[in-house]
Structure formats: C-alpha cells, structure tokens
XYZ file of N, CA and C in Angstrom:
435
model
N -6.999 5.856 -19.392
C -7.011 7.294 -19.286
C -8.389 7.781 -19.843
N -8.944 8.723 -19.123
C -10.211 9.288 -19.526
C -10.079 10.760 -19.661
N -10.655 11.311 -20.751
C -10.558 12.757 -21.021
C -11.455 13.553 -20.062
N -10.950 14.638 -19.498
C -11.760 15.519 -18.649
C -12.712 16.382 -19.506
N -13.729 16.884 -18.883
C -14.738 17.657 -19.614
C -14.153 19.022 -20.075
N -13.410 19.682 -19.143
C -12.794 20.974 -19.519
C -11.409 20.792 -20.050
N -11.114 21.420 -21.074
C -9.756 21.475 -21.772
C -9.353 20.099 -22.218
N -8.126 19.985 -22.655
C -7.617 18.762 -23.169
C -6.789 18.011 -22.136
N -7.271 17.862 -20.967
C -6.494 17.193 -19.899
C -7.070 15.757 -19.726
N -6.226 14.872 -19.195
C -6.590 13.543 -18.989
C -6.528 13.173 -17.491
N -7.380 12.267 -17.085
C -7.218 11.799 -15.712
C -7.105 10.268 -15.800
N -6.567 9.689 -14.680
C -6.282 8.276 -14.636
C -7.588 7.559 -14.150
N -7.945 6.507 -14.833
C -9.063 5.692 -14.455
C -8.707 4.250 -14.602
N -8.810 3.462 -13.604
C -8.383 2.071 -13.676
C -9.434 1.124 -13.296
N -9.336 -0.146 -13.707
C -10.242 -1.197 -13.345
C -9.694 -1.905 -12.122
N -10.372 -1.729 -11.004
C -9.907 -2.219 -9.719
C -10.540 -3.551 -9.354
N -11.559 -4.046 -10.067
C -12.272 -5.266 -9.685
C -11.382 -6.438 -9.592
N -10.689 -6.760 -10.717
C -9.758 -7.880 -10.727
C -8.537 -7.709 -9.794
N -8.085 -6.470 -9.667
C -6.947 -6.131 -8.820
C -7.270 -6.375 -7.377
N -8.491 -5.989 -6.899
C -8.846 -6.127 -5.578
C -9.072 -7.630 -5.196
N -9.331 -8.479 -6.215
C -9.513 -9.850 -5.955
C -8.190 -10.552 -5.580
N -7.065 -10.044 -5.990
C -5.777 -10.720 -5.676
C -4.957 -9.952 -4.723
N -5.282 -8.775 -4.321
C -4.426 -8.033 -3.402
C -4.927 -8.300 -1.954
N -4.032 -8.199 -1.047
C -4.307 -8.388 0.379
C -4.347 -7.032 1.035
N -5.417 -6.565 1.638
C -5.457 -5.265 2.216
C -4.625 -5.199 3.463
N -3.898 -4.068 3.610
C -3.036 -3.861 4.767
C -3.665 -3.049 5.825
N -4.923 -2.585 5.581
C -5.666 -1.837 6.590
C -5.224 -0.412 6.869
N -4.432 0.159 6.017
C -3.945 1.522 6.166
C -4.164 2.339 4.895
N -5.148 3.245 4.955
C -5.543 3.992 3.766
C -4.511 5.137 3.564
N -4.486 5.652 2.339
C -3.618 6.728 2.023
C -4.231 8.022 2.672
N -3.403 8.888 3.230
C -3.956 10.074 3.871
C -4.360 11.086 2.851
N -5.353 11.869 3.196
C -5.803 12.947 2.328
C -5.078 14.272 2.731
N -5.031 15.220 1.842
C -4.318 16.439 2.101
C -5.087 17.212 3.214
N -6.405 17.099 3.301
C -7.217 17.887 4.188
C -6.923 17.394 5.654
N -6.598 16.099 5.807
C -6.389 15.595 7.166
C -5.179 16.226 7.857
N -4.192 16.672 7.098
C -2.967 17.183 7.717
C -2.814 18.690 7.557
N -3.778 19.334 6.923
C -3.595 20.729 6.659
C -4.289 21.592 7.788
N -3.606 22.595 8.221
C -4.202 23.585 9.197
C -4.465 24.842 8.438
N -5.680 25.375 8.584
C -6.102 26.553 7.851
C -5.917 27.821 8.711
N -5.584 27.625 9.909
C -5.356 28.795 10.830
C -4.589 28.300 12.048
N -3.928 29.206 12.700
C -3.162 28.769 13.882
C -3.962 28.796 15.171
N -5.019 29.583 15.225
C -5.760 29.659 16.439
C -6.648 28.472 16.673
N -7.364 28.034 15.633
C -8.262 26.903 15.801
C -7.615 25.620 16.350
N -6.486 25.154 15.731
C -5.879 23.968 16.308
C -5.372 24.142 17.716
N -4.893 25.317 18.061
C -4.411 25.634 19.412
C -5.619 25.525 20.416
N -6.800 26.070 20.031
C -7.927 26.015 20.884
C -8.392 24.572 21.078
N -8.371 23.796 19.990
C -8.774 22.425 20.039
C -7.802 21.600 20.964
N -6.498 21.858 20.796
C -5.527 21.188 21.613
C -5.649 21.486 23.040
N -5.904 22.759 23.374
C -6.070 23.222 24.750
C -7.366 22.610 25.323
N -8.437 22.543 24.515
C -9.668 21.934 24.980
C -9.491 20.448 25.278
N -8.793 19.763 24.399
C -8.561 18.319 24.621
C -7.722 18.086 25.842
N -6.711 18.900 26.046
C -5.818 18.742 27.253
C -6.618 19.028 28.545
N -7.526 19.958 28.591
C -8.308 20.217 29.739
C -9.298 19.112 29.986
N -9.846 18.454 28.961
C -10.688 17.317 29.128
C -9.942 16.155 29.615
N -8.710 15.921 29.189
C -7.881 14.857 29.649
C -7.576 15.024 31.125
N -7.181 16.237 31.482
C -6.839 16.410 32.881
C -8.106 16.437 33.830
N -9.219 16.822 33.328
C -10.455 16.777 34.057
C -10.901 15.386 34.333
N -10.685 14.456 33.406
C -11.018 13.043 33.575
C -9.844 12.198 34.089
N -8.829 12.815 34.618
C -7.670 12.164 35.215
C -6.979 11.228 34.240
N -6.788 11.667 32.975
C -6.092 10.840 31.982
C -4.731 11.506 31.679
N -3.723 10.710 31.436
C -2.345 11.171 31.232
C -1.880 10.740 29.824
N -1.230 11.701 29.140
C -0.613 11.301 27.835
C 0.791 10.800 28.106
N 1.094 9.615 27.483
C 2.406 9.030 27.676
C 3.419 9.788 26.874
N 4.471 10.317 27.503
C 5.479 11.051 26.752
C 6.367 10.146 25.907
N 6.486 8.846 26.263
C 7.289 7.948 25.461
C 6.695 7.685 24.095
N 5.339 7.701 24.056
C 4.615 7.366 22.764
C 4.245 8.631 22.019
N 4.446 9.833 22.521
C 3.981 11.061 21.893
C 5.164 11.806 21.380
N 4.987 12.563 20.236
C 5.989 13.347 19.660
C 5.381 14.774 19.396
N 6.040 15.766 19.978
C 5.574 17.176 19.747
C 6.675 18.026 19.264
N 6.375 19.000 18.456
C 7.324 20.041 18.005
C 8.398 19.523 17.073
N 8.098 18.556 16.212
C 9.058 18.092 15.197
C 8.726 18.659 13.819
N 9.820 18.764 13.019
C 9.582 19.303 11.663
C 9.240 18.243 10.621
N 9.629 17.019 10.845
C 9.312 15.892 10.019
C 8.717 14.741 10.742
N 7.801 14.006 10.159
C 7.184 12.834 10.789
C 6.672 11.853 9.793
N 6.381 10.693 10.234
C 5.817 9.598 9.363
C 4.400 9.362 9.871
N 3.422 9.530 8.974
C 2.020 9.390 9.333
C 1.340 8.519 8.305
N 0.723 7.410 8.643
C 0.070 6.506 7.724
C 0.927 6.134 6.577
N 2.152 5.700 6.808
C 3.102 5.266 5.852
C 3.541 6.372 4.881
N 3.406 7.625 5.235
C 3.800 8.707 4.425
C 4.735 9.666 5.184
N 5.807 10.126 4.520
C 6.729 10.997 5.150
C 6.218 12.455 4.943
N 6.032 13.167 6.008
C 5.466 14.499 5.915
C 6.392 15.493 6.620
N 6.376 16.721 6.098
C 7.072 17.838 6.741
C 6.168 19.057 6.621
N 6.753 20.184 6.875
C 5.908 21.418 6.866
C 5.395 21.824 5.513
N 6.037 21.330 4.442
C 5.717 21.799 3.069
C 5.090 20.781 2.169
N 5.408 19.521 2.326
C 4.894 18.487 1.415
C 4.633 17.142 2.135
N 3.981 16.269 1.442
C 3.707 14.928 1.925
C 4.158 13.974 0.836
N 5.060 13.078 1.181
C 5.578 12.108 0.211
C 5.372 10.672 0.687
N 5.260 9.748 -0.272
C 5.128 8.326 0.142
C 6.429 7.876 0.860
N 6.305 6.898 1.739
C 7.476 6.328 2.384
C 8.360 5.700 1.427
N 9.706 5.941 1.518
C 10.665 5.448 0.536
C 10.683 3.918 0.492
N 10.392 3.266 1.648
C 10.409 1.813 1.614
C 9.294 1.268 0.814
N 8.118 1.916 0.817
C 6.947 1.481 0.090
C 7.077 1.869 -1.383
N 7.904 2.871 -1.680
C 8.015 3.308 -3.075
C 8.937 2.422 -3.855
N 9.708 1.585 -3.221
C 10.673 0.770 -3.952
C 10.032 -0.270 -4.844
N 8.748 -0.680 -4.526
C 8.066 -1.622 -5.388
C 7.858 -1.116 -6.766
N 7.579 0.170 -6.912
C 7.391 0.784 -8.237
C 8.721 1.003 -8.925
N 9.690 1.481 -8.178
C 10.983 1.778 -8.811
C 11.732 0.531 -9.211
N 11.601 -0.540 -8.462
C 12.344 -1.794 -8.766
C 11.520 -2.799 -9.611
N 10.461 -2.349 -10.183
C 9.664 -3.258 -11.051
C 10.476 -3.592 -12.306
N 10.491 -4.854 -12.728
C 11.312 -5.216 -13.934
C 10.838 -4.528 -15.171
N 11.740 -4.320 -16.074
C 11.462 -3.682 -17.384
C 10.457 -4.550 -18.121
N 9.368 -3.906 -18.555
C 8.301 -4.590 -19.226
C 8.602 -4.718 -20.752
N 8.608 -5.973 -21.222
C 8.909 -6.181 -22.650
C 7.707 -6.752 -23.372
N 6.607 -7.128 -22.648
C 5.415 -7.638 -23.295
C 4.264 -6.844 -22.845
N 3.165 -6.957 -23.602
C 1.941 -6.215 -23.244
C 1.371 -6.709 -21.891
N 1.564 -8.028 -21.635
C 0.963 -8.601 -20.403
C 1.665 -7.992 -19.172
N 3.033 -7.927 -19.249
C 3.755 -7.330 -18.132
C 3.456 -5.831 -17.922
N 3.221 -5.134 -19.075
C 2.824 -3.711 -19.046
C 1.478 -3.578 -18.351
N 0.526 -4.451 -18.669
C -0.715 -4.398 -17.986
C -0.590 -4.642 -16.490
N 0.252 -5.570 -16.101
C 0.436 -5.785 -14.647
C 1.019 -4.550 -13.967
N 1.952 -3.905 -14.623
C 2.583 -2.708 -14.084
C 1.514 -1.605 -13.990
N 0.698 -1.456 -14.999
C -0.389 -0.412 -14.895
C -1.394 -0.718 -13.785
N -1.686 -1.978 -13.541
C -2.605 -2.311 -12.449
C -1.996 -1.920 -11.110
N -0.707 -2.147 -11.008
C -0.048 -1.771 -9.721
C -0.029 -0.234 -9.561
N 0.078 0.539 -10.701
C 0.053 2.028 -10.571
C -1.319 2.521 -10.280
N -2.416 1.710 -10.520
C -3.754 2.133 -10.239
C -3.844 2.392 -8.682
N -3.094 1.658 -7.894
C -3.149 1.827 -6.395
C -2.469 3.102 -6.004
N -1.335 3.386 -6.605
C -0.437 4.484 -6.203
C -0.611 5.727 -7.021
N -1.680 5.830 -7.840
C -1.766 7.016 -8.728
C -1.875 8.320 -8.025
N -2.335 8.332 -6.798
C -2.483 9.590 -6.100
C -1.204 10.137 -5.562
N -0.218 9.310 -5.300
C 1.021 9.812 -4.720
C 2.088 9.978 -5.847
N 1.823 9.698 -7.103
C 2.774 9.938 -8.184
C 2.607 11.333 -8.730
N 3.672 12.089 -8.742
C 3.613 13.458 -9.290
C 3.462 13.401 -10.761
N 2.464 14.128 -11.306
C 2.076 14.092 -12.734
C 1.937 12.680 -13.306
N 1.182 11.854 -12.572
C 1.057 10.480 -12.931
C 0.283 10.252 -14.211
N -0.671 11.175 -14.517
C -1.428 11.036 -15.768
C -0.579 11.336 -16.998
N 0.360 12.254 -16.879
C 1.242 12.575 -17.980
C 2.167 11.380 -18.305
N 2.568 10.665 -17.223
C 3.492 9.521 -17.438
C 2.644 8.315 -18.000
N 1.463 8.108 -17.478
C 0.695 6.915 -17.824
C -0.044 7.042 -19.162
N -0.262 8.218 -19.703
C -1.015 8.379 -20.914
C -0.326 7.671 -22.064
N 0.961 7.810 -22.325
C 1.562 7.039 -23.452
C 1.610 5.539 -23.187
N 1.708 5.125 -21.959
C 1.772 3.731 -21.593
C 0.463 2.989 -21.866
N -0.683 3.675 -21.861
C -1.963 3.093 -22.047
C -2.169 2.677 -23.486
N -1.406 3.246 -24.398
C -1.603 2.927 -25.853
C -0.847 1.727 -26.256
N 0.212 1.303 -25.528
C 0.986 0.162 -25.949
C 0.259 -1.166 -25.923
N -0.548 -1.489 -24.897
C -1.229 -2.788 -24.891
C -2.300 -2.910 -26.009
N -2.711 -1.808 -26.615
C -3.697 -1.863 -27.698
C -3.011 -2.291 -29.016
N -1.735 -2.170 -29.077
C -0.979 -2.519 -30.366
C -1.162 -3.994 -30.630
N -1.081 -4.402 -31.916
C -1.165 -5.809 -32.264
C 0.097 -6.585 -32.054
N 1.188 -5.891 -31.908
C 2.443 -6.593 -31.661
C 2.474 -7.165 -30.219
N 3.095 -8.347 -30.129
C 3.147 -8.965 -28.852
C 4.345 -8.437 -27.993
N 5.374 -7.976 -28.673
C 6.559 -7.449 -28.006
C 6.628 -5.944 -28.190
N 6.964 -5.221 -27.160
C 7.012 -3.739 -27.199
C 8.293 -3.310 -27.732
N 8.314 -2.231 -28.499
C 9.540 -1.626 -29.043
C 10.215 -0.763 -27.944
N 11.069 -1.374 -27.225
C 11.766 -0.615 -26.154
C 13.210 -0.528 -26.473
C-alpha cells in the first residue's frame, strides 16, 4: 500500500515482476471504463450508420448468428456488463472467493500476489488490503486468525 499525495488515502501497489514470471498470460486484458461508455446518443448512432454504409458499399454482410443487438446485459472481455455497471465474470471470480484460509505469512503473501492482478475489479480493494499488508511484517510465523 502506498499513501497518496492528497489526503490520507491509500492506493494499492504491488510487485509484479516475480508474479509475471510464473503466470501464463491468457491474452485477454481487463476492459477500461472508457471503452464501454457512451457520452452522447448521437455520436455512436452516426458512427454505426457510417460503418453500415461502408459495409454495404463494399458488399460486406454482418452475420446475424454471430451478432447481438438491443440486449440489456452482455459479456465482454470476460466481464458481465449491463446498462449501469461492469462486473467481473462470476466464473473467474471464484478463484478469489474459494482461496483457502491463510494461516501463515507465506500463504498471505501468495494471496496478496493474486489480488495484485484483480485489484481493479474489487470494490474498495485498498480498504480491504490495507490491514492485510501489515500481517506479513509481523515477527510471528502464524497469524492470529
């Protein structure tokens, strides 16, 4: 945890070098909020209309079996999205929820390394991780749980 410049807030900061050495990339990055946000209704409509005219002008056809239009919920880049929020896919979220209870500092460090990957999708992650960062610094080998 690293203290922010303004106010007494904390932000999460992790060491990814050793973690990247043992993880296998799956080639799918986490989506950003800006990628799915529309700031006006006219601009996306104009872009969609322009793309459709270009497709028809070049004799290209959109496959209706592979396309989905007019739905309220969808899965995009392993994230469940709807009109109001974007949540991680429940299947991918089970690895954090089903992690075994940590009783030693070594297991806690492994858990914190795993959370370094998912810290963007955890709601108030820094508030949860701040007390956990202090336990591995203790001289005791077993945690008081």
